Amino acid sequence: MLDDVAGLLICPVCGADVALAGAALRCTNGHTFDVARQGYVNLMPGGARPGTADTPDMVAARAAFLETGHYHPLAAALAALASVAEPDVVLDAGAGTGYYLAAVLDALRSRPGPGPVGVALDISSRALRRAARAAPRIGAIAWDTWQPFPVRSGAASLILNVFAPRNAPEFHRVLRPGGTLIVVTPAESHLAELIAPAALLTVDEQKDSRLAATLGPYFSQSERRSLTIPLRLTHPEAAALIAMGPSAHHTDPAATARHLATLPSPLPVTAAFDLTVYHPR
Ligand SMILES: C[S@@+](CC[C@H](N)C(=O)[O-])C[C@H]1O[C@@H](n2cnc3c(N)ncnc32)[C@H](O)[C@@H]1O
Ligand SMILES: [Zn+2]
């Protein structure tokens, strides 16, 4: 709920404190942001929307695929790494439907006390509708990762970033000293079996050096884990997996379906991820 996280937020226009006032977030200088019926709030002034937002079709595919449970091992690995940090405030930058944020919060809720709160930031309001109800103590906020976050400095004890854009200076500012950043990226072999048949984008070979160049000045790496999940997918599951990814921006679902029809079912596909843990410099 937004009132769980309002105290962590600042007004995106003037930087003042904000509080929930009825169905809106309002700052002490009177800037007001309506809370959507679905429970998220759009704090982007002018509602700016770069083209990188997941489309409604991509969000629906992502929700459908994640519901199959095939990526549960990734959620579990993330939750295990997150639990070590014992966070009270978890911010997920590019949270999507909130699947991983909810898994992390759920894993931490078994401890005594009210449990941690989650802030889900994403630029796709479609995704945020789902993130807002992914777990009880999530506040979902429409925001562009490339703009200064409407979040107090040092408010977060853990930042999650799962296949989403990274703003290292802002991650550093909103993370408290001693906090933890966990970044999940696709490994080089990720979904290799689907690249040719579904014209998927290949994983950028420079990914690791780009990650180090962006985060290095602000964060030191403390741990890295590789996770490989051997999947056996039905054709609809494979289609959802393709439709939720970055290739969906440039592939035709009908062509993908024709390609998939020529492949065995179930289809063996390997998902491969790198999970990297950082601490602020
Ligand atoms: C590949 S999805 C990953 C979503 C989620 N982390 C997950 O793994 O299920 C990338 C997410 O980043 C969001 N996104 C893309 N550009 C963004 C931006 N500039 N600011 C905030 N979110 C952005 C998309 O809307 C999408 O939800
Ligand atoms: Zn204000």
Coordinates of C-alpha atoms and ligand atoms in Angstrom, one line a residue:
M1 CA 0.0 0.0 0.0
L2 CA 1.2 3.5 -0.7
D3 CA 0.8 4.6 2.9
D4 CA 3.4 2.1 3.9
V5 CA 6.0 3.9 1.7
A6 CA 4.7 7.6 1.5
G7 CA 7.2 8.6 4.3
L8 CA 10.1 7.4 2.0
L9 CA 9.0 9.6 -0.9
I10 CA 9.7 13.2 -1.9
C11 CA 7.8 15.5 -4.2
P12 CA 9.1 15.1 -7.8
V13 CA 8.4 18.8 -8.4
C14 CA 9.8 20.5 -5.3
G15 CA 11.5 17.9 -3.2
A16 CA 9.2 18.4 -0.2
D17 CA 7.8 15.7 2.0
V18 CA 4.7 13.9 0.7
A19 CA 1.8 12.2 2.5
L20 CA -1.2 10.3 1.4
A21 CA -4.3 12.6 1.5
G22 CA -7.4 10.6 0.5
A23 CA -6.9 9.2 -3.0
A24 CA -3.8 11.4 -3.7
L25 CA -0.2 11.9 -2.6
R26 CA 0.2 15.5 -1.7
C27 CA 3.4 17.4 -0.8
T28 CA 3.7 20.1 1.8
N29 CA 3.7 22.7 -1.0
G30 CA 0.4 21.5 -2.4
H31 CA 1.6 19.4 -5.4
T32 CA -0.9 16.6 -5.8
F33 CA -0.7 13.3 -7.6
D34 CA -3.8 11.1 -7.9
V35 CA -3.6 7.5 -6.9
A36 CA -5.0 5.3 -9.7
R37 CA -7.9 3.1 -8.9
Q38 CA -5.5 0.1 -9.3
G39 CA -3.4 1.3 -6.4
Y40 CA -0.3 2.8 -8.0
V41 CA 0.6 6.5 -8.3
N42 CA 2.1 8.3 -11.3
L43 CA 4.7 10.8 -10.1
M44 CA 6.1 11.7 -13.5
P45 CA 5.5 15.3 -14.2
G46 CA 3.6 15.6 -17.4
G47 CA 3.3 11.8 -17.5
A48 CA 6.4 11.5 -19.8
R49 CA 6.7 8.1 -21.3
P50 CA 9.8 7.0 -23.1
G51 CA 9.3 4.2 -25.6
T52 CA 11.1 1.6 -23.4
A53 CA 8.1 0.9 -21.2
D54 CA 6.8 -2.7 -21.5
T55 CA 3.6 -2.6 -23.6
P56 CA 0.4 -4.1 -22.3
D57 CA 0.9 -7.2 -24.4
M58 CA 4.4 -7.6 -23.0
V59 CA 3.1 -7.2 -19.4
A60 CA 0.4 -9.7 -20.0
A61 CA 2.9 -12.2 -21.4
R62 CA 5.3 -11.6 -18.5
A63 CA 2.5 -12.2 -16.0
A64 CA 1.4 -15.3 -17.8
F65 CA 4.9 -16.7 -18.0
L66 CA 5.9 -15.9 -14.4
E67 CA 2.7 -17.6 -13.2
T68 CA 3.9 -20.9 -14.7
G69 CA 6.5 -20.9 -12.0
H70 CA 9.4 -21.6 -14.4
Y71 CA 11.4 -18.7 -13.1
H72 CA 10.7 -19.6 -9.4
P73 CA 14.3 -20.7 -8.9
L74 CA 15.4 -17.2 -9.8
A75 CA 13.0 -15.7 -7.4
A76 CA 14.2 -18.1 -4.7
A77 CA 17.9 -17.3 -5.4
L78 CA 17.2 -13.6 -5.2
A79 CA 15.2 -14.0 -2.0
A80 CA 18.1 -16.0 -0.5
L81 CA 20.6 -13.3 -1.4
A82 CA 18.3 -10.6 -0.2
S83 CA 17.6 -12.2 3.2
V84 CA 21.3 -11.9 4.1
A85 CA 20.9 -8.1 3.9
E86 CA 17.9 -8.2 6.4
P87 CA 16.4 -5.1 4.6
D88 CA 13.6 -3.1 6.0
V89 CA 13.0 -1.1 2.8
V90 CA 13.4 -2.8 -0.6
L91 CA 13.3 -0.7 -3.7
D92 CA 12.9 -2.5 -7.1
A93 CA 13.9 -0.3 -10.0
G94 CA 12.1 -1.6 -13.1
A95 CA 9.9 -3.8 -11.0
G96 CA 7.6 -4.9 -13.8
T97 CA 4.7 -6.9 -12.3
G98 CA 6.4 -7.0 -8.9
Y99 CA 7.0 -10.8 -9.1
Y100 CA 10.6 -10.7 -7.7
L101 CA 9.9 -7.9 -5.2
A102 CA 7.0 -9.9 -3.8
A103 CA 9.1 -13.0 -3.6
V104 CA 11.8 -11.1 -1.6
L105 CA 9.3 -9.5 0.7
D106 CA 7.5 -12.8 1.3
A107 CA 10.7 -14.5 2.2
L108 CA 11.5 -11.8 4.7
R109 CA 8.0 -11.7 6.3
S110 CA 8.6 -15.0 8.1
R111 CA 10.7 -13.0 10.6
P112 CA 9.2 -11.3 13.7
G113 CA 7.8 -7.7 13.2
P114 CA 5.7 -6.1 10.5
G115 CA 8.3 -7.1 7.8
P116 CA 9.9 -4.9 5.2
V117 CA 8.1 -2.5 2.8
G118 CA 8.7 -2.5 -0.9
V119 CA 8.8 0.4 -3.4
A120 CA 8.1 -0.7 -7.0
L121 CA 9.3 1.8 -9.6
D122 CA 8.5 1.2 -13.3
I123 CA 7.6 3.3 -16.3
S124 CA 4.8 0.9 -17.4
S125 CA 1.5 1.7 -15.6
R126 CA 0.2 -1.7 -16.9
A127 CA 3.0 -3.4 -15.0
L128 CA 2.4 -1.3 -11.9
R129 CA -1.3 -2.3 -11.7
R130 CA 0.0 -5.8 -11.0
A131 CA 2.9 -4.7 -8.8
A132 CA 0.6 -2.7 -6.6
R133 CA -1.1 -5.9 -5.5
A134 CA 1.8 -8.4 -5.8
A135 CA 2.4 -8.3 -2.0
P136 CA 0.7 -6.4 0.9
R137 CA 3.3 -3.8 1.7
I138 CA 4.3 -2.6 -1.8
G139 CA 3.9 1.0 -2.9
A140 CA 3.9 1.1 -6.7
I141 CA 5.1 4.3 -8.4
A142 CA 5.2 5.2 -12.1
W143 CA 8.6 6.7 -12.6
D144 CA 11.4 6.9 -15.2
T145 CA 14.7 5.3 -14.0
W146 CA 16.6 8.0 -15.9
Q147 CA 15.2 10.8 -13.8
P148 CA 16.2 11.6 -10.2
F149 CA 14.1 9.3 -8.1
P150 CA 11.2 10.8 -6.0
V151 CA 12.8 9.0 -3.0
R152 CA 14.6 10.3 0.0
S153 CA 18.4 9.9 0.1
G154 CA 19.4 6.8 2.0
A155 CA 15.8 5.5 2.2
A156 CA 16.4 2.0 0.9
S157 CA 18.4 -0.7 2.5
L158 CA 18.2 -3.0 -0.5
I159 CA 17.8 -2.2 -4.2
L160 CA 16.7 -4.9 -6.7
N161 CA 17.3 -4.5 -10.4
V162 CA 16.2 -7.4 -12.5
F163 CA 16.6 -7.1 -16.3
A164 CA 15.9 -3.3 -16.2
P165 CA 17.7 0.0 -16.7
R166 CA 20.2 1.1 -14.1
N167 CA 20.9 4.6 -12.9
A168 CA 24.0 4.1 -10.8
P169 CA 24.2 7.7 -9.3
E170 CA 20.5 7.5 -8.2
F171 CA 20.9 3.9 -6.9
H172 CA 23.8 5.2 -4.8
R173 CA 21.9 8.2 -3.5
V174 CA 18.8 6.4 -2.4
L175 CA 20.7 3.4 -0.9
R176 CA 21.8 3.9 2.6
P177 CA 25.5 3.4 3.5
G178 CA 26.0 -0.3 4.1
G179 CA 23.0 -1.1 1.9
T180 CA 22.9 -3.8 -0.8
L181 CA 22.2 -3.7 -4.5
I182 CA 21.4 -6.9 -6.3
V183 CA 21.5 -6.9 -10.1
V184 CA 20.2 -9.7 -12.2
T185 CA 21.3 -9.9 -15.8
P186 CA 20.9 -12.6 -18.5
A187 CA 24.0 -14.7 -19.0
E188 CA 25.4 -15.2 -22.5
S189 CA 23.7 -18.6 -22.9
H190 CA 20.3 -17.2 -21.8
L191 CA 17.5 -18.7 -24.0
A192 CA 20.2 -19.7 -26.6
E193 CA 17.9 -22.3 -28.1
L194 CA 15.3 -19.7 -29.0
I195 CA 17.6 -17.2 -30.6
A196 CA 17.5 -18.7 -34.1
P197 CA 13.9 -20.0 -34.3
A198 CA 12.3 -16.9 -32.7
A199 CA 14.8 -14.3 -34.0
L200 CA 15.5 -13.3 -30.4
L201 CA 18.0 -10.6 -29.6
T202 CA 21.3 -12.1 -28.5
V203 CA 22.7 -11.2 -25.1
D204 CA 25.2 -8.3 -25.5
E205 CA 28.7 -9.8 -25.2
Q206 CA 30.0 -6.5 -23.7
K207 CA 27.3 -6.7 -21.0
D208 CA 29.8 -7.5 -18.2
S209 CA 32.1 -4.7 -19.0
R210 CA 29.3 -2.3 -19.5
L211 CA 27.8 -3.2 -16.1
A212 CA 31.2 -2.7 -14.5
A213 CA 31.7 0.6 -16.2
T214 CA 28.3 2.0 -15.1
L215 CA 28.2 0.7 -11.6
G216 CA 31.9 0.6 -10.8
P217 CA 32.4 4.2 -9.8
Y218 CA 29.5 3.9 -7.2
F219 CA 29.5 0.3 -6.1
S220 CA 31.9 -2.4 -5.2
Q221 CA 31.0 -6.0 -6.2
S222 CA 30.9 -8.4 -3.3
E223 CA 29.4 -11.6 -4.7
R224 CA 28.4 -13.1 -8.0
R225 CA 26.3 -16.2 -8.6
S226 CA 25.3 -17.9 -11.8
L227 CA 22.0 -19.6 -12.1
T228 CA 21.0 -22.0 -14.9
I229 CA 17.4 -23.2 -15.1
P230 CA 16.8 -26.1 -17.6
L231 CA 13.2 -25.5 -18.8
R232 CA 10.9 -27.7 -20.8
L233 CA 8.3 -25.4 -22.3
T234 CA 5.0 -26.0 -24.0
H235 CA 4.6 -23.9 -27.1
P236 CA 2.3 -21.3 -25.4
E237 CA 4.8 -21.0 -22.6
A238 CA 7.6 -20.4 -25.1
A239 CA 5.5 -17.9 -26.9
A240 CA 4.9 -16.0 -23.7
L241 CA 8.6 -16.1 -22.8
I242 CA 9.4 -14.6 -26.2
A243 CA 6.6 -12.0 -26.0
M244 CA 7.6 -10.7 -22.6
G245 CA 11.2 -10.0 -23.6
P246 CA 13.0 -7.2 -25.4
S247 CA 12.7 -8.9 -28.7
A248 CA 8.9 -8.5 -28.5
H249 CA 9.4 -4.9 -29.6
H250 CA 10.5 -6.1 -33.1
T251 CA 9.1 -9.6 -33.7
D252 CA 5.8 -10.6 -35.1
P253 CA 3.8 -13.0 -32.9
A254 CA 2.3 -14.8 -35.9
A255 CA 5.8 -15.5 -37.3
T256 CA 7.0 -16.7 -33.9
A257 CA 4.0 -19.0 -33.7
R258 CA 4.8 -20.5 -37.1
H259 CA 8.5 -21.0 -36.1
L260 CA 7.5 -22.6 -32.8
A261 CA 5.1 -25.0 -34.6
T262 CA 8.1 -26.6 -36.3
L263 CA 9.8 -27.3 -32.9
P264 CA 9.3 -30.2 -30.5
S265 CA 6.9 -29.9 -27.6
P266 CA 7.9 -29.7 -24.8
L267 CA 10.8 -27.6 -26.0
P268 CA 14.0 -27.7 -24.0
V269 CA 15.3 -24.2 -23.3
T270 CA 18.0 -23.0 -21.0
A271 CA 17.5 -19.9 -18.9
A272 CA 20.8 -18.5 -17.5
F273 CA 21.3 -15.6 -15.2
D274 CA 24.0 -13.8 -13.3
L275 CA 23.1 -12.4 -9.9
T276 CA 25.6 -9.8 -8.7
V277 CA 25.6 -8.3 -5.2
Y278 CA 27.1 -4.8 -4.7
H279 CA 27.6 -2.4 -1.8
P280 CA 27.9 1.4 -2.1
R281 CA 31.4 2.9 -2.2
Ligands
LIG1 C1 12.4 -7.0 -18.9 S1 11.3 -6.1 -17.9 C2 11.7 -6.7 -16.2 C3 10.6 -6.5 -15.2 C4 10.8 -7.2 -13.8 N1 12.0 -6.7 -13.2 C5 10.8 -8.7 -14.0 O1 11.9 -9.2 -14.2 O2 9.8 -9.3 -14.1 C6 11.9 -4.4 -17.9 C7 11.1 -3.5 -17.1 O3 11.7 -2.2 -17.1 C8 10.8 -1.2 -17.3 N2 11.4 0.0 -17.8 C9 11.9 0.2 -19.1 N3 12.5 1.4 -19.2 C10 12.3 2.0 -18.0 C11 12.6 3.3 -17.5 N4 13.2 4.2 -18.3 N5 12.2 3.6 -16.2 C12 11.6 2.7 -15.5 N6 11.3 1.5 -15.9 C13 11.6 1.1 -17.1 C14 9.8 -1.8 -18.2 O4 8.5 -1.2 -18.2 C15 9.7 -3.3 -17.7 O5 8.7 -3.4 -16.7
ZN2 ZN 5.9 19.6 -4.2

